[in-house]
PDB file of C-alpha atoms in Angstrom:
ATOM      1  CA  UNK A  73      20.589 -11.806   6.467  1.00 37.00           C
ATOM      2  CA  UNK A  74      19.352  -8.568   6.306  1.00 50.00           C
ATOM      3  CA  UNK A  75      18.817  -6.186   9.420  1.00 44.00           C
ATOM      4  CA  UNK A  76      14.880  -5.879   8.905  1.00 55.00           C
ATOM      5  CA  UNK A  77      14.201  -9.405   7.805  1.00 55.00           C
ATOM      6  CA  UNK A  78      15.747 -11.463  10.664  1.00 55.00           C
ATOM      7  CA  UNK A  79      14.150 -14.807  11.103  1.00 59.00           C
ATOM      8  CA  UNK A  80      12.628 -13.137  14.901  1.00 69.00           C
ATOM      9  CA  UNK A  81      10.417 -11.335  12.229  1.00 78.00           C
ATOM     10  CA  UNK A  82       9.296 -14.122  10.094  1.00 73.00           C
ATOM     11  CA  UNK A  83       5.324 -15.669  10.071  1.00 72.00           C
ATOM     12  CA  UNK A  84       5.323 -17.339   6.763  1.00 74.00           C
ATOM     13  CA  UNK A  85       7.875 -18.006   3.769  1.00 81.00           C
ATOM     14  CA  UNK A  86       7.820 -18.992  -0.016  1.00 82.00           C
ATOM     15  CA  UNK A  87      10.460 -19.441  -2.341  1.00 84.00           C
ATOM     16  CA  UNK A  88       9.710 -19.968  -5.564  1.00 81.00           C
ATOM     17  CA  UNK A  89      13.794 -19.575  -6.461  1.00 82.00           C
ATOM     18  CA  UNK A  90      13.547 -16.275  -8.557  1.00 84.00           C
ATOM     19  CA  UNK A  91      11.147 -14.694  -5.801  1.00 87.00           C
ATOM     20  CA  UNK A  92      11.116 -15.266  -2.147  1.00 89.00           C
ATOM     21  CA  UNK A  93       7.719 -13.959  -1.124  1.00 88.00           C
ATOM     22  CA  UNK A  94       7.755 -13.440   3.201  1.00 88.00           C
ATOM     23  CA  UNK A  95       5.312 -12.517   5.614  1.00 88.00           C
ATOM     24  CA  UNK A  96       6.960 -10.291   8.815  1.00 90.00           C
ATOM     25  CA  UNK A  97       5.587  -8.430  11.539  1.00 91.00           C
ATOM     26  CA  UNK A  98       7.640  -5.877  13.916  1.00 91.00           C
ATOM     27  CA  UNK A  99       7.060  -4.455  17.346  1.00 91.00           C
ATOM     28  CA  UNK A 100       6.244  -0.862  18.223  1.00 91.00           C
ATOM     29  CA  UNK A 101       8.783   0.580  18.690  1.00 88.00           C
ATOM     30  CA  UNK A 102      11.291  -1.002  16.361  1.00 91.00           C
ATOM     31  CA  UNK A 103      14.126   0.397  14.787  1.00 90.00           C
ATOM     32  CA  UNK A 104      16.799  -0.221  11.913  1.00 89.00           C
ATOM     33  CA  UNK A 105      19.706   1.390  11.663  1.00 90.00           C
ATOM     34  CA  UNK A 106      21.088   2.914   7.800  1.00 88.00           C
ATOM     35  CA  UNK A 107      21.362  -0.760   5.518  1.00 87.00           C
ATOM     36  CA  UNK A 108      20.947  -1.802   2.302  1.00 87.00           C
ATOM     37  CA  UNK A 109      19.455  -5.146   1.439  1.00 87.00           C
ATOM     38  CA  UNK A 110      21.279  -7.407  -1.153  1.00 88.00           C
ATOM     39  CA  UNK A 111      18.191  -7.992  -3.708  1.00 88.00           C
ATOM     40  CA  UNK A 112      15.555  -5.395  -4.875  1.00 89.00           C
ATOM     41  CA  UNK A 113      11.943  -6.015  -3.190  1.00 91.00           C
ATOM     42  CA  UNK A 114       8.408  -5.212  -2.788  1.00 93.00           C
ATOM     43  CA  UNK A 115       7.359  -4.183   0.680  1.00 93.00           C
ATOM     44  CA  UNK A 116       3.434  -4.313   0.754  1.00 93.00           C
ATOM     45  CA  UNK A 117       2.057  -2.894   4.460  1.00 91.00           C
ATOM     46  CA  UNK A 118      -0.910  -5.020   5.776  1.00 87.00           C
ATOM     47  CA  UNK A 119      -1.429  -3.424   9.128  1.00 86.00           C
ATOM     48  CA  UNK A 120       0.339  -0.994  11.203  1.00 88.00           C
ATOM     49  CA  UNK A 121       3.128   1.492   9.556  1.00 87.00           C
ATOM     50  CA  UNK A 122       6.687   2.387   9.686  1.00 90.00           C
ATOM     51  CA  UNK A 123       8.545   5.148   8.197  1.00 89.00           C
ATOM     52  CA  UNK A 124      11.689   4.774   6.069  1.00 87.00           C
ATOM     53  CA  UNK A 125      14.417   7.199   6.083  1.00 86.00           C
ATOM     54  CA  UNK A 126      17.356   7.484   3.307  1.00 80.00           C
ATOM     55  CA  UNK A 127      19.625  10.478   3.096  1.00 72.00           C
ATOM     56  CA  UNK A 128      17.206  13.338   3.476  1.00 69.00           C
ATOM     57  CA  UNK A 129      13.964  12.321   3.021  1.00 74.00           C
ATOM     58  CA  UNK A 130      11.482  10.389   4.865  1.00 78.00           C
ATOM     59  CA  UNK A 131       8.463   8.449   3.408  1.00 82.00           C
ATOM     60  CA  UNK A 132       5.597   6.949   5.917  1.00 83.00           C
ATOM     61  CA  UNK A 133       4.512   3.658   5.034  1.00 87.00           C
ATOM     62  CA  UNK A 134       0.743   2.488   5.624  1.00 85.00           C
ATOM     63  CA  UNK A 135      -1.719  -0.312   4.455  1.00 85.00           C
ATOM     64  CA  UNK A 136      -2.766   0.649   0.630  1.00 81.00           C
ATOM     65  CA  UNK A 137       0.347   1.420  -0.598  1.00 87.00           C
ATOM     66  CA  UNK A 138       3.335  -0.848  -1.692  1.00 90.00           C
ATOM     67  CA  UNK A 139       7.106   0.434  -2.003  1.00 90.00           C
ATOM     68  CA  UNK A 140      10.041  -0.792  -4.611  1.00 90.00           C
ATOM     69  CA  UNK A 141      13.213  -0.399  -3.288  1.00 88.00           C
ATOM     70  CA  UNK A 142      16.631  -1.605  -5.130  1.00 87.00           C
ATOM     71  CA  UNK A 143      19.598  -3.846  -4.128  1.00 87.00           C
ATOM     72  CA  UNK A 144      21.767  -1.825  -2.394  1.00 88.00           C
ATOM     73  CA  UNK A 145      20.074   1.439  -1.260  1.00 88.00           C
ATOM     74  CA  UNK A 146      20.519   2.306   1.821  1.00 89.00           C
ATOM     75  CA  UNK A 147      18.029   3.384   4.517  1.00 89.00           C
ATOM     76  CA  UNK A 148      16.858   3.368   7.809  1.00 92.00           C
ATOM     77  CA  UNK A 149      13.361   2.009   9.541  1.00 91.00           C
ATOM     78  CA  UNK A 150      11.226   2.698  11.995  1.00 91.00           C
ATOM     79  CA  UNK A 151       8.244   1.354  13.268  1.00 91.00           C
ATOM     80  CA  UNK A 152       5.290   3.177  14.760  1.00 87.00           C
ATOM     81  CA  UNK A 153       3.189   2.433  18.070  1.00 86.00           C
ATOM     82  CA  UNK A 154       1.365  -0.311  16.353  1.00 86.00           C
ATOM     83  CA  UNK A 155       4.392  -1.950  14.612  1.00 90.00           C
ATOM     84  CA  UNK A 156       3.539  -3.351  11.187  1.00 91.00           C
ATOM     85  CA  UNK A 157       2.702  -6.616   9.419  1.00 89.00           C
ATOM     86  CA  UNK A 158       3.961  -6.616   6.142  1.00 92.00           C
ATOM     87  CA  UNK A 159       4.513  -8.870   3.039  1.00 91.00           C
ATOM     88  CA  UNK A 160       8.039  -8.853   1.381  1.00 92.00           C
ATOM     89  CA  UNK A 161       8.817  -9.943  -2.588  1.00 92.00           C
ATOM     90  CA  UNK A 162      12.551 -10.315  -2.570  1.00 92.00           C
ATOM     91  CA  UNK A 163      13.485 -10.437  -6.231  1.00 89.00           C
ATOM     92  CA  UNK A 164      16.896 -12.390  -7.689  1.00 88.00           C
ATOM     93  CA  UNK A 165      18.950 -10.586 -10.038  1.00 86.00           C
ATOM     94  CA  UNK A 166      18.463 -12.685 -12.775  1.00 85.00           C
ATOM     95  CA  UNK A 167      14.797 -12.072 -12.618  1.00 84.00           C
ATOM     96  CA  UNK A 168      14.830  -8.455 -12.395  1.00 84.00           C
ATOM     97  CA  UNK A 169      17.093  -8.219 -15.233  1.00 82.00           C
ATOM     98  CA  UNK A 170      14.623  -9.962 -17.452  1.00 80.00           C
ATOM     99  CA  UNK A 171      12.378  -8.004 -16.309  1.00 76.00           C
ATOM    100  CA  UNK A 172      14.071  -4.652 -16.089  1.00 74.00           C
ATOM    101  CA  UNK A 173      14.522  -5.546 -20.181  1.00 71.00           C
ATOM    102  CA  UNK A 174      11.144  -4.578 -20.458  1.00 67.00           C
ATOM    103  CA  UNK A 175      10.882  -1.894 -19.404  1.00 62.00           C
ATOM    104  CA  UNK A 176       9.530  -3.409 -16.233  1.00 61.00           C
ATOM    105  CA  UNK A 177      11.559  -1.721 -13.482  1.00 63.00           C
ATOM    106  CA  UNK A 178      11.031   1.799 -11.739  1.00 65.00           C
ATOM    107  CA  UNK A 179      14.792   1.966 -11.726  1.00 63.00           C
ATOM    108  CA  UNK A 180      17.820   2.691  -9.865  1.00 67.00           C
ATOM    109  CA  UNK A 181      15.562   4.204  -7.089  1.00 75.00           C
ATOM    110  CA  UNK A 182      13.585   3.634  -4.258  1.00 82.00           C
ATOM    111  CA  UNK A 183       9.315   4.408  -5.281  1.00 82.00           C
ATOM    112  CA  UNK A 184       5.993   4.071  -3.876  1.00 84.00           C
ATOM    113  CA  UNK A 185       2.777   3.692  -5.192  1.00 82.00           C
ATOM    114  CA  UNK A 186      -0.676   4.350  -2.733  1.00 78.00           C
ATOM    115  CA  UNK A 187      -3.901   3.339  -3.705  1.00 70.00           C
ATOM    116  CA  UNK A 188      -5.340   2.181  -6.269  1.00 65.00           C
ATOM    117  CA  UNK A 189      -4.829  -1.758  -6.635  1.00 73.00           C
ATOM    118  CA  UNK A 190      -2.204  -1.886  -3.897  1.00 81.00           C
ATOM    119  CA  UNK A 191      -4.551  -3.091  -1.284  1.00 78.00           C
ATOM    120  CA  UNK A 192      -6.557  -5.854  -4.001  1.00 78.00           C
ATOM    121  CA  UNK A 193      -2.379  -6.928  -5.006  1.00 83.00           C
ATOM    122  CA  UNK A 194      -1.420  -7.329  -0.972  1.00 85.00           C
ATOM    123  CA  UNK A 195      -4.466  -9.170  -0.278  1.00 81.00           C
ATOM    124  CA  UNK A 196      -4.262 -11.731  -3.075  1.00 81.00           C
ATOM    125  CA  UNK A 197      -0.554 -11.905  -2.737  1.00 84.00           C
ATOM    126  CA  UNK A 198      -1.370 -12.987   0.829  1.00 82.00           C
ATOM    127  CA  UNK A 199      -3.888 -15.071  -0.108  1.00 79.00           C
ATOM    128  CA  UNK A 200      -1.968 -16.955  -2.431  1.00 79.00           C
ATOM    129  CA  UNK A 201       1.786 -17.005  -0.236  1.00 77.00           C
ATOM    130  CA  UNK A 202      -1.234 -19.498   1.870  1.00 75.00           C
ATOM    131  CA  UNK A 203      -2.519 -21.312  -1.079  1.00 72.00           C
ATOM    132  CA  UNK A 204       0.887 -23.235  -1.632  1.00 67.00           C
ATOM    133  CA  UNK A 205      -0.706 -25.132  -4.780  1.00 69.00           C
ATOM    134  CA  UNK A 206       1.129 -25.466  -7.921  1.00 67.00           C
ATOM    135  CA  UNK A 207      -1.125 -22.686  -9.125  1.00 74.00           C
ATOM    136  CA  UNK A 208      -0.089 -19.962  -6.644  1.00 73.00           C
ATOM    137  CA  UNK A 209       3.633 -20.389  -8.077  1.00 77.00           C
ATOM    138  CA  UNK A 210       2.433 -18.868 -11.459  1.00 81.00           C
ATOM    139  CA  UNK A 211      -0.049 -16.330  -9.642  1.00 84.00           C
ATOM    140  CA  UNK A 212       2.162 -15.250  -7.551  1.00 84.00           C
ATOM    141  CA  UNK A 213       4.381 -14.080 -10.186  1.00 85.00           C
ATOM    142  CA  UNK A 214       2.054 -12.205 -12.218  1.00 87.00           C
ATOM    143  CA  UNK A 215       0.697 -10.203  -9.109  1.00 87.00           C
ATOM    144  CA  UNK A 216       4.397  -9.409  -8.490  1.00 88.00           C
ATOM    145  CA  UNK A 217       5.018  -8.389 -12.202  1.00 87.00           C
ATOM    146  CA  UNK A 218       1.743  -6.458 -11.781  1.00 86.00           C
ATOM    147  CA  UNK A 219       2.865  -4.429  -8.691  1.00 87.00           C
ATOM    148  CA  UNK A 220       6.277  -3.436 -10.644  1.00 85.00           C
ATOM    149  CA  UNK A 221       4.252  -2.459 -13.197  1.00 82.00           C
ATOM    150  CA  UNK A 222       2.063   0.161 -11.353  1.00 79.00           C
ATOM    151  CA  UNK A 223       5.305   1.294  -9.098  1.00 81.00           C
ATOM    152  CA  UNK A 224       7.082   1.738 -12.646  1.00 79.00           C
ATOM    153  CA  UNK A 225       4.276   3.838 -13.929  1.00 70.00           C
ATOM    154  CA  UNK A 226       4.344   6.134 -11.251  1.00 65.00           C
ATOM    155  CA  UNK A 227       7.999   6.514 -11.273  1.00 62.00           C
ATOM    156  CA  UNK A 228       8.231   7.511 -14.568  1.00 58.00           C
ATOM    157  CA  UNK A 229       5.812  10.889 -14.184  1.00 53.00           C
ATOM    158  CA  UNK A 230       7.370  13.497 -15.548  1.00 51.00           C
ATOM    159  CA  UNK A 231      10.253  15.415 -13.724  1.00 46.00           C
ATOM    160  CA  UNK A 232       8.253  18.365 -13.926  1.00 46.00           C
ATOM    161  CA  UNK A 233       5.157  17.565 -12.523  1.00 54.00           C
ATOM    162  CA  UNK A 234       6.076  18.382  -8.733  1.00 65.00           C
ATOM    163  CA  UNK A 235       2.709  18.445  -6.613  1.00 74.00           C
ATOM    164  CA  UNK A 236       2.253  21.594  -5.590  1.00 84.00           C
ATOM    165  CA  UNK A 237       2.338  22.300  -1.412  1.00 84.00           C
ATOM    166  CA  UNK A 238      -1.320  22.897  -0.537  1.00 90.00           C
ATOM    167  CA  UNK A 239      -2.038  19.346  -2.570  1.00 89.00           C
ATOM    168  CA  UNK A 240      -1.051  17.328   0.594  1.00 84.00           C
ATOM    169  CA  UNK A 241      -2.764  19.578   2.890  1.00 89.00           C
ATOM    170  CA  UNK A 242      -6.149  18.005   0.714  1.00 91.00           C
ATOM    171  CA  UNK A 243      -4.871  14.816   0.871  1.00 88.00           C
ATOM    172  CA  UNK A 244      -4.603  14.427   4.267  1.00 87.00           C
ATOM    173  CA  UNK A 245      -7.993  16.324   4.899  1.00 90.00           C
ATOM    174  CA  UNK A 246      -9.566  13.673   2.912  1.00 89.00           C
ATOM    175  CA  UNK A 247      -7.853  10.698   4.817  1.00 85.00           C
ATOM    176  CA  UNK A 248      -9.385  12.119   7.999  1.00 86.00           C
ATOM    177  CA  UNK A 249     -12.522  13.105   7.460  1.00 87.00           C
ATOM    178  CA  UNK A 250     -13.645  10.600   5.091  1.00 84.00           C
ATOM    179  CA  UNK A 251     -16.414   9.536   6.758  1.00 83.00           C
ATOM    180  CA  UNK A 252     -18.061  13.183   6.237  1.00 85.00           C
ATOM    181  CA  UNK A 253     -15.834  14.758   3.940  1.00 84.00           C
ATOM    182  CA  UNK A 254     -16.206  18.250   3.531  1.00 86.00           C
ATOM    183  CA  UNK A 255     -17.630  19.707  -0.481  1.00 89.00           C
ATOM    184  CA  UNK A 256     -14.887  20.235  -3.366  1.00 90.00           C
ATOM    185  CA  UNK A 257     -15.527  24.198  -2.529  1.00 91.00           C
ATOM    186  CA  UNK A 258     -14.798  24.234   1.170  1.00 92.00           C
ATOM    187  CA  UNK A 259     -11.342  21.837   0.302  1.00 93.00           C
ATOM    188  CA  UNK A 260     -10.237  24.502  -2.690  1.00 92.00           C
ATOM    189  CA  UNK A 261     -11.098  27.371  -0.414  1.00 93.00           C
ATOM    190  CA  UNK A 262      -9.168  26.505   2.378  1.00 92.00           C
ATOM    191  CA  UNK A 263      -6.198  25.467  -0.023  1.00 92.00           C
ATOM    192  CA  UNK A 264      -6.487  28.988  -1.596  1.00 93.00           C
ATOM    193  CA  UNK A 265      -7.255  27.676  -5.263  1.00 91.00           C
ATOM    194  CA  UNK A 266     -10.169  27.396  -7.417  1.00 92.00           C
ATOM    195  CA  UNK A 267     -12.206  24.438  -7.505  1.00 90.00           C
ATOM    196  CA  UNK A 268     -11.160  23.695 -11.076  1.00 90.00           C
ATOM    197  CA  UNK A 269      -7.600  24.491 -10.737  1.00 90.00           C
ATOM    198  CA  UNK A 270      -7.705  21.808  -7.759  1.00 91.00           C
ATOM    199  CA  UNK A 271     -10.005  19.359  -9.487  1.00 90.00           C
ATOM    200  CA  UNK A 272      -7.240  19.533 -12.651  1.00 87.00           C
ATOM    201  CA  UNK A 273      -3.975  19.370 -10.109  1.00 87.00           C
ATOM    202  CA  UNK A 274      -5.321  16.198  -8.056  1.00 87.00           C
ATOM    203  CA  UNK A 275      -6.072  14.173 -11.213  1.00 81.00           C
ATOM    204  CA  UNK A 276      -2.528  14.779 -12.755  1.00 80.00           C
ATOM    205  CA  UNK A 277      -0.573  14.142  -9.613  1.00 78.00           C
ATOM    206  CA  UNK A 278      -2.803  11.659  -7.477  1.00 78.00           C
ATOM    207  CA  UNK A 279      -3.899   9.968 -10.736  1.00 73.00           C
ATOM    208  CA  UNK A 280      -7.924   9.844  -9.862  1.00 78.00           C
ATOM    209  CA  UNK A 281     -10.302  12.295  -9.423  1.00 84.00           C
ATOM    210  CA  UNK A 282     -11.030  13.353  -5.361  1.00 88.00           C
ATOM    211  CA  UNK A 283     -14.103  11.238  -5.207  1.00 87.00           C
ATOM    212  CA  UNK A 284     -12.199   8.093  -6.130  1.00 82.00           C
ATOM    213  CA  UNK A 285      -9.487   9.160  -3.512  1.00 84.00           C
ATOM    214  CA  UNK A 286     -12.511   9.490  -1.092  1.00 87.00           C
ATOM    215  CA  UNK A 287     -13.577   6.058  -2.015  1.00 85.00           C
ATOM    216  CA  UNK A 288     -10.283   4.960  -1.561  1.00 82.00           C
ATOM    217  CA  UNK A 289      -9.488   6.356   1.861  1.00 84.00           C
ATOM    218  CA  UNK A 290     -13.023   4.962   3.057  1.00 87.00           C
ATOM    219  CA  UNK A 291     -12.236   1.696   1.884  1.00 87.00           C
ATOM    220  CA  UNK A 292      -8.802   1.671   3.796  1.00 82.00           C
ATOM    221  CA  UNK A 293     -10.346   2.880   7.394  1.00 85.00           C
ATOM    222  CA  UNK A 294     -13.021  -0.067   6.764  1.00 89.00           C
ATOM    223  CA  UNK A 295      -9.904  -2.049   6.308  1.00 87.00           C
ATOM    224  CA  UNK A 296      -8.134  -1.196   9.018  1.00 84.00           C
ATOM    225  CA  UNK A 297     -11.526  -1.366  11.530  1.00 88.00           C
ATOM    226  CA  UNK A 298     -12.637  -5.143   9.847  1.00 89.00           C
ATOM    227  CA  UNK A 299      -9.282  -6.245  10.904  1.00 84.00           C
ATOM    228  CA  UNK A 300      -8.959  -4.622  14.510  1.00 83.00           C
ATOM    229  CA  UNK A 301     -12.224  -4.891  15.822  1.00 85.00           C
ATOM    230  CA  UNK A 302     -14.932  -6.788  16.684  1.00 88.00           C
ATOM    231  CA  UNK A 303     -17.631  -3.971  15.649  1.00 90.00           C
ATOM    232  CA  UNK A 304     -19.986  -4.803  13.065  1.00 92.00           C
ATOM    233  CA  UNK A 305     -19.929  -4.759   9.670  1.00 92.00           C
ATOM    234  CA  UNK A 306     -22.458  -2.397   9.217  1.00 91.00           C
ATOM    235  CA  UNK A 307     -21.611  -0.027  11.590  1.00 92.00           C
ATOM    236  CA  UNK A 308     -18.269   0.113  10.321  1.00 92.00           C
ATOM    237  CA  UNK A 309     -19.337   0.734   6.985  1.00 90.00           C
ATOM    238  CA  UNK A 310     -21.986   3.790   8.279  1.00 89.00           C
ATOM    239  CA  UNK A 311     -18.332   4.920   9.954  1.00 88.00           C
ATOM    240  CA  UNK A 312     -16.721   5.115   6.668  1.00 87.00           C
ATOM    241  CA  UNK A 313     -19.223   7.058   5.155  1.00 87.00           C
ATOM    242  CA  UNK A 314     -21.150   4.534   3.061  1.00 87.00           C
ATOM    243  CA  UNK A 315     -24.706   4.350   2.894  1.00 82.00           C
ATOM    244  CA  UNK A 316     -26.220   1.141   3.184  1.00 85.00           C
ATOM    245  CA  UNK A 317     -23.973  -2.206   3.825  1.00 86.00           C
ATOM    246  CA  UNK A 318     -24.760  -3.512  -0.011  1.00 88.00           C
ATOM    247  CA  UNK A 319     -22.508  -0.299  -1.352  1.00 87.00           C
ATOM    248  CA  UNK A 320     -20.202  -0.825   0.628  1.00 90.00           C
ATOM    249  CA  UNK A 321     -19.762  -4.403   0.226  1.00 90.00           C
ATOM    250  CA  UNK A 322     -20.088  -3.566  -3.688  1.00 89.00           C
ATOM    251  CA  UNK A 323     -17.504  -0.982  -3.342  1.00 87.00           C
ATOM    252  CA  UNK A 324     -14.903  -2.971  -0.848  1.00 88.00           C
ATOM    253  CA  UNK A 325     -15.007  -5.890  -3.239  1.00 86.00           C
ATOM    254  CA  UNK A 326     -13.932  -3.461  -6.284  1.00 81.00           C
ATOM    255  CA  UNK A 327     -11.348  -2.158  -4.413  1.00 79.00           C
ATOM    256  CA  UNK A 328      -9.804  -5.300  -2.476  1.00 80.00           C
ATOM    257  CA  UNK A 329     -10.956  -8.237  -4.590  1.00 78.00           C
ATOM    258  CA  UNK A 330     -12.614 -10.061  -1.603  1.00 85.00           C
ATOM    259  CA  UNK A 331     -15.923  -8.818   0.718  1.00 89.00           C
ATOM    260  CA  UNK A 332     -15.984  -7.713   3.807  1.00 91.00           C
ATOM    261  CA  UNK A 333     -16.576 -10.128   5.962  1.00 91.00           C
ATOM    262  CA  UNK A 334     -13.678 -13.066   4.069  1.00 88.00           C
ATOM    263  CA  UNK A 335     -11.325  -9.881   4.332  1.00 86.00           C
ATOM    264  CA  UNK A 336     -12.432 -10.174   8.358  1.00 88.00           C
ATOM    265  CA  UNK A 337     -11.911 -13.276   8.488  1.00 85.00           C
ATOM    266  CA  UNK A 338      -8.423 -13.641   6.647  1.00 79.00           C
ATOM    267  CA  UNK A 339      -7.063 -10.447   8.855  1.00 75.00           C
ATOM    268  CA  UNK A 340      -7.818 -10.730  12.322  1.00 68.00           C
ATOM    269  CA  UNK A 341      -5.449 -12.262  14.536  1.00 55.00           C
ATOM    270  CA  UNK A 342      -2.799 -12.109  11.827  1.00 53.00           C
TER     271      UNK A 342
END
């Protein structure tokens, strides 16, 4: 079996035969040596994070984002101070080879997608790994075929288009003060570009404009705070930076497929 997928990790199992869909959580502190898994997978993050390590570079892994990663590659793992819950799509050869004749496949690499409908994919994915109807067989496969597709898309940006270094440095700004982010001025000033240079840049390589990214980021803190604690839902949503509870329950239920409060209620305790 492999290293990060022992059965002392398991909560919940399908196998549909061409896809083996598995819900696993880790402890803080957990570690993986360098190992390669035998069959290509999904890995979507539900709570907590963990950062993967292969050769020379190092990706961190959080809610909102899902990661492809082919048979054979080897890494290493490690979990942060809140370990991690996470969903797993093991895919059989056979399978990805129809699928990889496509055009399906990000390819002989590991990729990662954030945002966008990462978070809506892991929920229902989750949602229907606890259906176990003869439906959920067929759904699950299409939300799986979906996810390739968007980790595909992103993997095949062109080799030129490298994000330039201050581009993170907005990112991250954005992640942490999304509940009062600071004006498109104030970010391009303190990245040393102008406003339309950085508007242009964040579309092409982030794939949305910064408000969207805003929304985005907003949505996962709510996330992450509707699953954790016990607060309210409007107080979490004034916390994230939305006005009223009826945006934000508009806005969470564009971005994760469910509301608030049934996304509370499927997440804590998990």
């Amino acid at each position: 079996m492999d290293t990060d997928r022992s059965t002392d990790h398991l909560r919940g199992e399908r196998d549909l035969g061409v896809l083996r869909v598995l819900r696993a959580e880790y402890g803080p502190g957990d570690r993986f040596e360098p190992h390669a898994h035998g069959h290509a997978y999904l890995c979507f993050p539900l709570r907590g994070g963990f950062a993967e390590s292969s050769g020379t570079s190092e990706r961190v892994c959080r809610p909102g984002s899902v990661i492809f990663r082919p048979a054979g590659e080897r890494h290493a793992t490690r979990f942060g101070a809140q370990g991690a819950r996470c969903l797993i799509v093991e895919m059989d050869d056979r399978w990805m080879d129809g699928v990889a004749a496509r055009g399906a496949v990000p390819g002989s690499r590991s990729a990662e997608v954030r945002g966008g409908r990462t978070r809506w994919l892991a929920h229902q994915l989750d949602e229907e790994l606890r259906a176990c109807d003869a439906a959920s067989v067929l759904a699950l496969e299409g939300l799986v075929l979906t996810a390739l597709g968007e980790v595909s898309r992103a993997a095949d940006a062109p080799p030129g288009a490298r994000a330039p270094l201050w581009l993170q440095g907005v990112l991250e700004r954005v992640r942490a003060e999304a509940g009062a982010p600071p004006a498109l001025s104030l970010l391009a000033r303190d990245a040393g570009v102008h406003p339309v240079h950085l508007a242009r840049e964040f579309r092409r390589h982030v794939g949305c404009t910064v408000g969207e990214y805003l929304r985005r980021a907003r949505i996962e803190r709510a996330c992450a705070a509707l699953a954790s604690s016990a607060r309210t839902i409007s107080s979490i949503a004034h916390e994230a930076g939305f006005a009223d509870h009826s945006h934000f329950t508009r806005t969470f239920r564009r971005h994760t497929g469910t509301t608030p409060l049934a996304y509370r209620r499927a997440h804590r305790g998990r």
